[in-house]
XYZ file of C-alpha atoms in Angstrom:
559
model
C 22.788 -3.883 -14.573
C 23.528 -3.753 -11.033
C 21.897 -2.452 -7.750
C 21.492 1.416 -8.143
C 24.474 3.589 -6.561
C 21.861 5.371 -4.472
C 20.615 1.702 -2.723
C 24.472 0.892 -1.958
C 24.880 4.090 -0.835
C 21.418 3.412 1.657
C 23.074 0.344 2.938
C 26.557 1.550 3.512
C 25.261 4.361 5.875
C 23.016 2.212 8.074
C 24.815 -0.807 8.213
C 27.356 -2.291 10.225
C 30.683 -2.215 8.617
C 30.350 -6.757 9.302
C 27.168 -6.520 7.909
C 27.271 -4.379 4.406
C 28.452 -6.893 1.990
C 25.850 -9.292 2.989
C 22.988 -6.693 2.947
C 24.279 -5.437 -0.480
C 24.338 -9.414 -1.739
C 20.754 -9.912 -0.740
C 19.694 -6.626 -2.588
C 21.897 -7.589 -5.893
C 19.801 -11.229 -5.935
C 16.587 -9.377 -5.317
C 17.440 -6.695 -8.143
C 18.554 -9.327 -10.464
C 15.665 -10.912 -10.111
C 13.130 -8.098 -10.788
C 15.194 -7.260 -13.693
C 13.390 -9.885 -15.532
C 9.668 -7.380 -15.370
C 11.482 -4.597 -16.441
C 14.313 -2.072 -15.370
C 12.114 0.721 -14.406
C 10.155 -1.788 -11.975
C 13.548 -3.151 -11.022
C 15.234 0.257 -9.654
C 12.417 1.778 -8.425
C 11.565 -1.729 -6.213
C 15.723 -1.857 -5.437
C 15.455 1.691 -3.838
C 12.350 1.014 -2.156
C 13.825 -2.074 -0.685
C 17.037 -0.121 0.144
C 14.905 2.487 1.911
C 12.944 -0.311 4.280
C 16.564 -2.095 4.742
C 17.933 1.106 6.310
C 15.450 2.059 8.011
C 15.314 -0.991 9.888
C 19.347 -0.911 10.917
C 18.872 2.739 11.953
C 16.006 1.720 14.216
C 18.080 -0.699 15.387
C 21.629 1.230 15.618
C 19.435 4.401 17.593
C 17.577 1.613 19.889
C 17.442 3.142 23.608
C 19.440 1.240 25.986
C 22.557 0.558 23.534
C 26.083 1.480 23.977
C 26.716 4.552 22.516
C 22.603 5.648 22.790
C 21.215 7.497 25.755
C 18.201 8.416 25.123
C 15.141 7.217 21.908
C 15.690 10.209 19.384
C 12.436 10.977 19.582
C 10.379 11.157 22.755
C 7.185 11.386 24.371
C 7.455 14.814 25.493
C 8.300 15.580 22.298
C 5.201 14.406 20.499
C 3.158 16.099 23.785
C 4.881 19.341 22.334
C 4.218 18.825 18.939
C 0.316 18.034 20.201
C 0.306 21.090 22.126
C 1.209 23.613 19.493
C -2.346 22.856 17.365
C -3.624 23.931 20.589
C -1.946 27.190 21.656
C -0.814 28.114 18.162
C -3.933 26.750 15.738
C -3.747 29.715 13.418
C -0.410 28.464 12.451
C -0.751 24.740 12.685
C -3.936 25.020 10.493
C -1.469 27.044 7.740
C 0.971 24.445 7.663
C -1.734 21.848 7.774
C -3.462 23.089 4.873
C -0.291 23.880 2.674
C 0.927 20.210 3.508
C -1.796 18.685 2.238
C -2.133 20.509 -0.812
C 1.656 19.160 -1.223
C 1.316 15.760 0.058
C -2.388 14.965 -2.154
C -0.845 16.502 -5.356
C 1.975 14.203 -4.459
C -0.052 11.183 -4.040
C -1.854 11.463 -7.310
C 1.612 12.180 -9.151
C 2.462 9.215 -7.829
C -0.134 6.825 -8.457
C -0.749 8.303 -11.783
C 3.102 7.519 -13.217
C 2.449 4.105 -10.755
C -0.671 3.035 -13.242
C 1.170 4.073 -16.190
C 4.338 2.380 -16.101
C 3.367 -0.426 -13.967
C -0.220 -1.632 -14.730
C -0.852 -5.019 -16.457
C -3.943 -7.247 -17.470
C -5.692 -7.932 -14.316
C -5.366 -11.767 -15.206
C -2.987 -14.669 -14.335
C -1.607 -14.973 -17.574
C -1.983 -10.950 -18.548
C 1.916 -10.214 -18.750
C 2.411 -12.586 -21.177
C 0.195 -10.358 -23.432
C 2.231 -8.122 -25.868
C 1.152 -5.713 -28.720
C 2.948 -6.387 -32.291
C 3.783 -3.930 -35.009
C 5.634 -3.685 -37.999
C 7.634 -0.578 -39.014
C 10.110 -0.081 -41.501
C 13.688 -0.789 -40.456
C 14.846 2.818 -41.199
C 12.341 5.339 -40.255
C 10.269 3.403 -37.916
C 7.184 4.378 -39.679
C 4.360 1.839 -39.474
C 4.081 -0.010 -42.607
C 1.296 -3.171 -43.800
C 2.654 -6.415 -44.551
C 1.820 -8.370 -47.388
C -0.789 -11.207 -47.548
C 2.603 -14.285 -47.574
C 4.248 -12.240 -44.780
C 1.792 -13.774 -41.918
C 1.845 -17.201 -42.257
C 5.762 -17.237 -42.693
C 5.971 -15.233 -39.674
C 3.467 -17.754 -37.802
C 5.611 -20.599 -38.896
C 9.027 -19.554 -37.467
C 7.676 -17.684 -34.001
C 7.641 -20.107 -31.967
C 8.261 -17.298 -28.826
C 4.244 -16.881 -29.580
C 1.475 -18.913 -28.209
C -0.987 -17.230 -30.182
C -1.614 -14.380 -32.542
C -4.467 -12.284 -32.936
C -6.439 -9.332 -34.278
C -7.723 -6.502 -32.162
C -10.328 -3.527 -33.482
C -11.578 -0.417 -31.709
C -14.578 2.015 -32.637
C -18.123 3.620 -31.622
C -20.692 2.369 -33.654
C -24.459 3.474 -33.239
C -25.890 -0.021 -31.956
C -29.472 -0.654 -32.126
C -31.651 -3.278 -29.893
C -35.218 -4.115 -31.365
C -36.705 -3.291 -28.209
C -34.294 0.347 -27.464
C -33.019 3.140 -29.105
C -29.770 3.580 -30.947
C -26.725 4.044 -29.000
C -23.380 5.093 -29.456
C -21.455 2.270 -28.272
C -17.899 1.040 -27.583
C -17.152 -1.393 -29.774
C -14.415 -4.544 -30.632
C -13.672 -6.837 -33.072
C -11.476 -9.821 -32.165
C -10.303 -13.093 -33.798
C -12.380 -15.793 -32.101
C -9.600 -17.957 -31.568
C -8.451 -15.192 -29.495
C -10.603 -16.183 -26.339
C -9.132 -19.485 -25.458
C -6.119 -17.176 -23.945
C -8.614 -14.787 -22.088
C -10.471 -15.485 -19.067
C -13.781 -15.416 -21.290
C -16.967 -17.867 -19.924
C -20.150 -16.409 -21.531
C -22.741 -15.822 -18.992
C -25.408 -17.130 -21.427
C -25.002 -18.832 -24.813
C -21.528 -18.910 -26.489
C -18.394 -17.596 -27.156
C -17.325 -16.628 -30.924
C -16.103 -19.672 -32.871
C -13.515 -19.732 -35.887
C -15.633 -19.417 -38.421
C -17.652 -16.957 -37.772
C -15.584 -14.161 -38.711
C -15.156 -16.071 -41.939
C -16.616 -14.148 -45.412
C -19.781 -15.123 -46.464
C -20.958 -16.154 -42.848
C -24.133 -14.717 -41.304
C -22.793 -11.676 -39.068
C -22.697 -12.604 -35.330
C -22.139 -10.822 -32.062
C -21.616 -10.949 -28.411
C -22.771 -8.169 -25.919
C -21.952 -6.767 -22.325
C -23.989 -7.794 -19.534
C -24.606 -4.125 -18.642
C -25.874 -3.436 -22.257
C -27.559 -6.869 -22.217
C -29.417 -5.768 -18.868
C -30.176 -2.109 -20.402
C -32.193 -3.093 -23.548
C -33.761 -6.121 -22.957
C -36.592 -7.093 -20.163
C -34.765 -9.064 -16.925
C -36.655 -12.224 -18.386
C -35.037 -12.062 -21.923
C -31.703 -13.181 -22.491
C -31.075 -11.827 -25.517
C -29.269 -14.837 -26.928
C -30.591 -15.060 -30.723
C -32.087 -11.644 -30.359
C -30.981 -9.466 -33.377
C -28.734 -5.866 -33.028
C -28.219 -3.437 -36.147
C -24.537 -1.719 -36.597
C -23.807 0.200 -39.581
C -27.739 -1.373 -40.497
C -26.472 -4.575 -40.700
C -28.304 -7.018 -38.534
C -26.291 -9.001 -35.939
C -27.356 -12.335 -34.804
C -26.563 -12.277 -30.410
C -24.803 -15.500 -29.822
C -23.483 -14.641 -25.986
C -23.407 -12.336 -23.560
C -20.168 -11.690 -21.661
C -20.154 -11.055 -17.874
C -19.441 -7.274 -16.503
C -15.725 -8.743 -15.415
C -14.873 -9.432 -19.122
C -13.196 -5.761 -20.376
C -10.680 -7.113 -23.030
C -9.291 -4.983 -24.983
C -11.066 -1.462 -23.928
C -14.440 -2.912 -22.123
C -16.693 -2.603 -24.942
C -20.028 -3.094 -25.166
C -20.322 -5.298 -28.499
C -17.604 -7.521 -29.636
C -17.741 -8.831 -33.177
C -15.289 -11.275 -35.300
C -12.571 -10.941 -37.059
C -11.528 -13.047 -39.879
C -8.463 -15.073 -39.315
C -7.905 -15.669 -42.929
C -4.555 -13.661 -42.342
C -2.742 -17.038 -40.999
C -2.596 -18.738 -43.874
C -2.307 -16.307 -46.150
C -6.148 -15.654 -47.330
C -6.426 -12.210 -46.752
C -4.623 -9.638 -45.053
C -6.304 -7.840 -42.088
C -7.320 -4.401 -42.014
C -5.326 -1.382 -41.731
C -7.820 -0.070 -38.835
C -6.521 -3.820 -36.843
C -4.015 -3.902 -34.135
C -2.180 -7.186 -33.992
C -0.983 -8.541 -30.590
C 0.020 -11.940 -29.096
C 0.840 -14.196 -26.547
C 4.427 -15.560 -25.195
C 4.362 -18.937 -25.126
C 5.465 -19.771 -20.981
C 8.690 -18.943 -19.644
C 8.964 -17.034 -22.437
C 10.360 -13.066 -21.958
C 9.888 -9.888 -23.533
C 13.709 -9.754 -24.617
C 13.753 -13.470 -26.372
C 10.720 -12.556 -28.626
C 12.269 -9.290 -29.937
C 15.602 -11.491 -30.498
C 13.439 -14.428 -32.414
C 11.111 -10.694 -34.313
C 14.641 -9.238 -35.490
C 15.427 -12.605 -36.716
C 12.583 -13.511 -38.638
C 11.881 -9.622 -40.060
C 14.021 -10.032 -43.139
C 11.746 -12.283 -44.587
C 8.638 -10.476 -44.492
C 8.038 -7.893 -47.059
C 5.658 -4.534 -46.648
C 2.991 -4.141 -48.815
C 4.899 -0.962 -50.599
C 8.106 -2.921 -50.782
C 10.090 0.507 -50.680
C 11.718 -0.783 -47.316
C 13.447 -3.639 -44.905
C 10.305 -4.217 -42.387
C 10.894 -4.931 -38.410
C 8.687 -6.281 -36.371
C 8.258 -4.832 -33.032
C 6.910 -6.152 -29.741
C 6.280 -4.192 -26.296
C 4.021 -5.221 -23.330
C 0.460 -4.768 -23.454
C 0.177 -2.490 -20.991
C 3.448 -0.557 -22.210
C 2.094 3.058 -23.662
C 5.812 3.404 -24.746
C 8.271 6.149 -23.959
C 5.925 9.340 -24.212
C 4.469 7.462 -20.673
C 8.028 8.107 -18.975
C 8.417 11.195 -20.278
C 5.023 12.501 -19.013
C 5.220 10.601 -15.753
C 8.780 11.919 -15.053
C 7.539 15.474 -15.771
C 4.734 14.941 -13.560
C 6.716 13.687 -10.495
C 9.139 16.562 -10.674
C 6.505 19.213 -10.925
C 4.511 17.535 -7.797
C 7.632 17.243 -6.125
C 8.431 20.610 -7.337
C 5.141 21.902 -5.537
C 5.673 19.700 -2.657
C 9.093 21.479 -1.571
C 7.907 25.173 -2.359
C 4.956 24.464 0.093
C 7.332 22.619 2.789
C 9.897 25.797 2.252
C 7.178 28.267 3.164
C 5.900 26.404 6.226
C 9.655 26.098 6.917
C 10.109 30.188 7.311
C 6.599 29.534 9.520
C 8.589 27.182 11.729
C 11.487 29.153 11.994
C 10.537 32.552 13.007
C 8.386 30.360 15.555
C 11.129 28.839 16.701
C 13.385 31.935 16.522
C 10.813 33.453 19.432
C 11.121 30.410 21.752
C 15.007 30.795 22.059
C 14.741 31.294 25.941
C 12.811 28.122 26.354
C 15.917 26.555 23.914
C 17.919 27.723 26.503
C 16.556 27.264 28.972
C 16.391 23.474 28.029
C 20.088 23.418 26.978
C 21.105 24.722 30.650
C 19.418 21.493 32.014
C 21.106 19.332 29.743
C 19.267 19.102 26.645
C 21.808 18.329 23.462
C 21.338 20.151 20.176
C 20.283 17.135 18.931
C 17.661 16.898 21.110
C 16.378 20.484 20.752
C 16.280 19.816 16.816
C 14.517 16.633 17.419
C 11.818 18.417 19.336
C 11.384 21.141 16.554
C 11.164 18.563 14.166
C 8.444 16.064 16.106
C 6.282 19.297 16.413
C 6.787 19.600 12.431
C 5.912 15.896 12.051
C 2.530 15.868 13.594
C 1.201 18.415 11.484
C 2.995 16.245 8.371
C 1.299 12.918 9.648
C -1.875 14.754 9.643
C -1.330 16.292 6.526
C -0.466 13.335 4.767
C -3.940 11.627 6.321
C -5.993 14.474 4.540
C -4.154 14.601 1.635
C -4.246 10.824 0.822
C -7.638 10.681 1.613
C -8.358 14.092 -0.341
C -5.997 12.282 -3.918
C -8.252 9.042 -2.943
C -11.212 10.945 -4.237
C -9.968 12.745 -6.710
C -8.139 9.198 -8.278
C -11.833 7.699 -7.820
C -12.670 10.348 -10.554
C -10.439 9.540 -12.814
C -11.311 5.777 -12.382
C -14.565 6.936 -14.139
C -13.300 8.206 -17.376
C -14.509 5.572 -19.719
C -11.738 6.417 -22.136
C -8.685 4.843 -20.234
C -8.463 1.326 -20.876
C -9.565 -0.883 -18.644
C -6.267 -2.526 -16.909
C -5.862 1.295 -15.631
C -6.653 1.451 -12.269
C -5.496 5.303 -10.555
C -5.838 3.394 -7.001
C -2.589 4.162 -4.701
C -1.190 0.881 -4.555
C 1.724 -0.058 -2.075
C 4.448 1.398 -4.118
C 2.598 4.759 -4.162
C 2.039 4.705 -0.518
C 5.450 4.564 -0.082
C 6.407 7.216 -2.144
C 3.772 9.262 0.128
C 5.337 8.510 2.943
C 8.793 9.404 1.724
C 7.470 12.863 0.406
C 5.768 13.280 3.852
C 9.221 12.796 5.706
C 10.861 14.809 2.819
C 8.630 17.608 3.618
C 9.155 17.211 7.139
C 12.792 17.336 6.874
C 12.434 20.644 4.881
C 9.563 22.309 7.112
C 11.232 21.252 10.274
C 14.923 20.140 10.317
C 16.504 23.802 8.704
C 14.381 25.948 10.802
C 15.655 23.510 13.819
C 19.383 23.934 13.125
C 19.016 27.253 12.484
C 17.364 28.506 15.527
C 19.271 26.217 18.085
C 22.479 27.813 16.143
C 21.919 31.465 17.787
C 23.519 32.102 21.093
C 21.436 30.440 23.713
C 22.761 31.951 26.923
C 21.493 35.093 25.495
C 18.210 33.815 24.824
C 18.366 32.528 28.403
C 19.146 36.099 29.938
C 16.285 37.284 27.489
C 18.087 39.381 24.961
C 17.418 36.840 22.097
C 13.656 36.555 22.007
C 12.675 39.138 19.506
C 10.832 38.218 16.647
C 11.284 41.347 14.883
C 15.687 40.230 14.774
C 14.649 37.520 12.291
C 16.714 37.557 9.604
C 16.326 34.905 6.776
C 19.458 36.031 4.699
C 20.313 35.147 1.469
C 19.000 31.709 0.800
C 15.735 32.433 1.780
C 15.534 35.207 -0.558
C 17.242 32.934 -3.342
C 14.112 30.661 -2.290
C 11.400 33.334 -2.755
C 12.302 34.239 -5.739
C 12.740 30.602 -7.072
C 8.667 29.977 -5.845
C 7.344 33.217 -7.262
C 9.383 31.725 -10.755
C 8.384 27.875 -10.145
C 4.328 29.366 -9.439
C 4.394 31.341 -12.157
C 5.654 28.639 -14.622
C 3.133 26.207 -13.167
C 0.424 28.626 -13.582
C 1.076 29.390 -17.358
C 1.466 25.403 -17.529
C -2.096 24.582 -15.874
C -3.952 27.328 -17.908
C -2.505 26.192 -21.229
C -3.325 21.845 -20.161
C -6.652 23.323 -19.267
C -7.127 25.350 -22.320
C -6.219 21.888 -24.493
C -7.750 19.904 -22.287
C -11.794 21.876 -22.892
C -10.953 21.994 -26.461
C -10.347 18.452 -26.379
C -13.836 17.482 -24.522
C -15.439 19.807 -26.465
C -14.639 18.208 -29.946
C -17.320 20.875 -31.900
C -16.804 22.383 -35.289
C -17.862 25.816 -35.989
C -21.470 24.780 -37.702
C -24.738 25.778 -37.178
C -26.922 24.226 -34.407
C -29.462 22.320 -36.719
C -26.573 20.578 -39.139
C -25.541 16.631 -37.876
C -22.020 16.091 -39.233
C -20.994 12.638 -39.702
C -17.609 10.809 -40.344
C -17.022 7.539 -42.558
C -13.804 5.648 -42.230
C -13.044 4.073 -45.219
C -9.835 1.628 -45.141
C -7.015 1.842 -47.308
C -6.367 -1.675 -47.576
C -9.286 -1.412 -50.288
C -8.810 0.754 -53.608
C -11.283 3.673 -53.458
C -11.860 6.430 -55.992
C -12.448 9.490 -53.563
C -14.408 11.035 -56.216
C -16.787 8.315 -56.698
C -17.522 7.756 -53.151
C -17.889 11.814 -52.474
C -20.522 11.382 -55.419
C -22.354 8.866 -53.825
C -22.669 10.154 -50.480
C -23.492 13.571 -51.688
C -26.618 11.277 -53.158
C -27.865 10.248 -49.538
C -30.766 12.395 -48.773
C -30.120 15.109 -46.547
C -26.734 15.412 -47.149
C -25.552 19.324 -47.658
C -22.212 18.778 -48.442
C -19.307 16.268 -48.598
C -15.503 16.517 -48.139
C -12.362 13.950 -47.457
C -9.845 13.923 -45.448
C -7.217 11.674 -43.637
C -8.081 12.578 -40.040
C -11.093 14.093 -38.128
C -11.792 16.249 -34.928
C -10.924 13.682 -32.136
């Protein structure tokens, strides 16, 4: 694929007619280039470079002191003008102000949300060469379990893979001898897992091979922040004993508070790797993932998975099986559909807002037509009457976007906090966000200050100057501003029903109760279906534990 149409179309505006093949050149290398980490990544850096590119040969091209130039297109007095009119007009500079920033910070966390979705990865050196695996039936794309034979034939012939390995996720109540049970995040993993992670065990040791094997004394390794919870600062814990599920759990390590793989969990335990040669076959509840082997990319190992699929078979054998690899990090395409929903409703809200200070700016500007005469008898261009309208606009933007990044900064820190999101997620604005801000700040400027500019330096200025054009009661916004009001009120009211409704979904969700009384504790039991269990049997005995008031099954739970 080549360099986006809107880049070219960047460089052949700013650049010299002797100069645009060259410029386009260097951005078809560089796009070529980023290709290889994705095409999203690859157009959005393309049109960021494009942007910076032609900015640069403007600057350049609108230099003062060039042929053709006569005077900087923006000036001192200008920005002395824009200064002024917080001073001797603060009722409406604080309006704009305030609507900007609500714009500009909803902006900025639009864009460093979709900027952590679609372009995080493992915070390690070797972290994109971590992929998640999964096998689905050729057809329907439904996930389906492989057979026992299936894994080491696959491990034989993928030789795209470094390693293979087993990933598990769950909250387990975890109890210390010396604390109280806690619900904790918890993770299995195969042990030969760690010798691709950044793993070094602050004390004791890191899981081994065999001690996920069956018949093997259960083992464990815990946070530091746990470690430092339950146990006294003098006791390291190593050898100390934790209960999960009541089974005791012999502490062999504790990993350091920089060690989060997969979700930052508190307890990891191990998995048995019996899978690889054919031993056992891993648990439904595990997630398999790899490692490319170096040099490696994401397209070669789905060539070398769609050749080696036809000769694995699913554990139903009702279907052809695929196997199916995707980055890490990748939360697949319902994360570019939400983030591309996102961006255009902040965007959206970002030109509604810059519209309305807009009609500010122009009925102010509308009531200074004798000083826009008044300039334009002295000499002043058009251009230079628009370009003062539009300085005075972008001081209140530059101050707006100052607020509202630093207003999205806290509200990002927030979501930093969640302990749901997985680790790698970090809602910081990185450079490619800041960017963005900036362009939405100069988008909104453009909007709040360039139409009210050419249309009040459009009126007949020698009337202004003989004072028969500076009434603000002949302001007449005609038909596209009233096309424009009635496409807010429709846009706000859409929004509004929008946020109420993620709101509504989004207490229900945190929430999580069922409609009991306050004094019953309801309790849920996974049971795997890679074992054969008579539901009957197993309602029987649970219905057998004391306490227990009544029993049901189902295939999913509250949450």
């Amino acid at each position: 694929m080549s360099v986006p149409r809107l880049a070219r179309w960047l460089i052949r505006i700013a650049a010299p007619r002797d100069r645009r093949e060259d410029a386009i050149g260097d951005l078809e290398e560089a796009h070529q280039a980023r290709r290889t980490h994705g095409a999203a990544g690859a157009w959005v850096g393309s049109i960021g470079e494009a942007l910076v590119i032609a900015g640069a040969l403007l600057a350049t091209r609108l230099r003062p002191g060039r042929r053709g130039v006569r005077s900087p297109l923006f000036s001192q007095t200008d920005l002395r003008l824009g200064f002024r009119l917080l001073v001797r007009q603060p009722l409406l500079a604080i309006t704009a102000i305030v609507a900007l920033t609500v714009g500009i910070g909803l902006a900025n966390v639009g864009f460093a949300a979709t900027e952590a979705l679609l372009f995080s990865r493992l915070p390690f050196s070797n972290g994109d060469r971590f992929v998640r695996l999964s096998s689905v039936s050729a057809l329907e794309r439904q996930p389906v379990a492989l057979t026992a034979e299936s894994y080491p034939r696959f491990l034989s012939q993928a030789g795209a893979l470094a390693h293979m390995g087993l990933l598990t996720s769950s909250r387990e109540g975890v109890a210390a001898a010396s604390a109280a049970t806690e619900d904790l995040l918890t993770a299995g993993i195969t042990p030969s897992s760690f010798a691709h992670l950044p793993a070094s065990p602050l004390r004791g040791r890191l899981l081994g091979r065999g001690d996920g094997e069956a018949g093997r004394a259960p083992v464990a390794l815990i946070s530091e922040s746990y470690w430092r919870r339950s146990w006294a600062a003098a006791e390291s814990a190593v050898g100390g004993t934790i209960t999960m599920a009541g089974i005791p759990h012999t502490i062999v390590g504790i990993m350091p508070a920089s060690f989060e793989f997969p979700n930052a969990p508190s307890v990891w335990v191990p998995l048995d790797e019996g899978f690889r040669d054919g031993r056992a076959r891993p648990d439904d509840n595990a997630r398999l993932f790899g490692v490319m082997a170096p040099g490696v990319t994401l397209d070669a190992l789905s060539a070398q998975l769609a050749s080696v699929s036809p000769q694995l078979q699913a554990v139903s054998r009702q279907s052809a099986v695929a196997l199916d690899a995707i980055a890490f990090t990748d939360f697949g395409p319902m994360a570019s559909t939400l983030s591309a929903v996102l961006l255009v409703m902040v965007l959206a809200v970002l030109v509604v807002i810059a519209a309305n200070v807009g009609n500010l700016v122009l009925a102010r500007s509308l009531s200074r037509s004798r000083e826009f005469a008044l300039r334009a008898a002295l000499g002043a261009s058009r251009g230079r009457l628009v370009a003062q309208v539009m300085t005075e606009v972008l001081v209140l933007g530059v101050l707006a976007a100052g607020l509202g990044t630093a207003s999205a900064h806290a509200v990002l820190q927030r979501f930093n906090q969640m302990d749901e999101l997985p680790f790698w997620i970090d809602f910081t604005s990185g450079p490619m966000s800041m960017a963005l801000v900036a362009g939405a700040t100069l988008l909104a400027t453009a909007i709040a200050g360039a139409w009210p500019a050419l249309r009040a330096t459009r009126r007949d200025l020698l009337a202004g100057l003989q004072g028969g054009d500076n009434r603000t009661s002949d302001v007449r916004f005609g038909r596209a501003s009233a096309v424009m009001l009635v496409a807010q009120i429709a846009v706000s009211v859409v929004m509004l029903h929008g946020a109420l409704v993620v709101a509504q979904g989004f207490g229900q969700y945190t929430v999580g109760t069922l409609d009991l009384p306050r004094n019953v504790l309801t309790m849920g039991l996974d049971v795997s279906s890679a074992h054969a269990i008579d539901v009957s049997e197993a309602e029987r005995l649970v219905a057998a534990l004391p306490g227990v008031i009544g029993v049901g099954a189902t295939t999913a739970l509250p949450r």
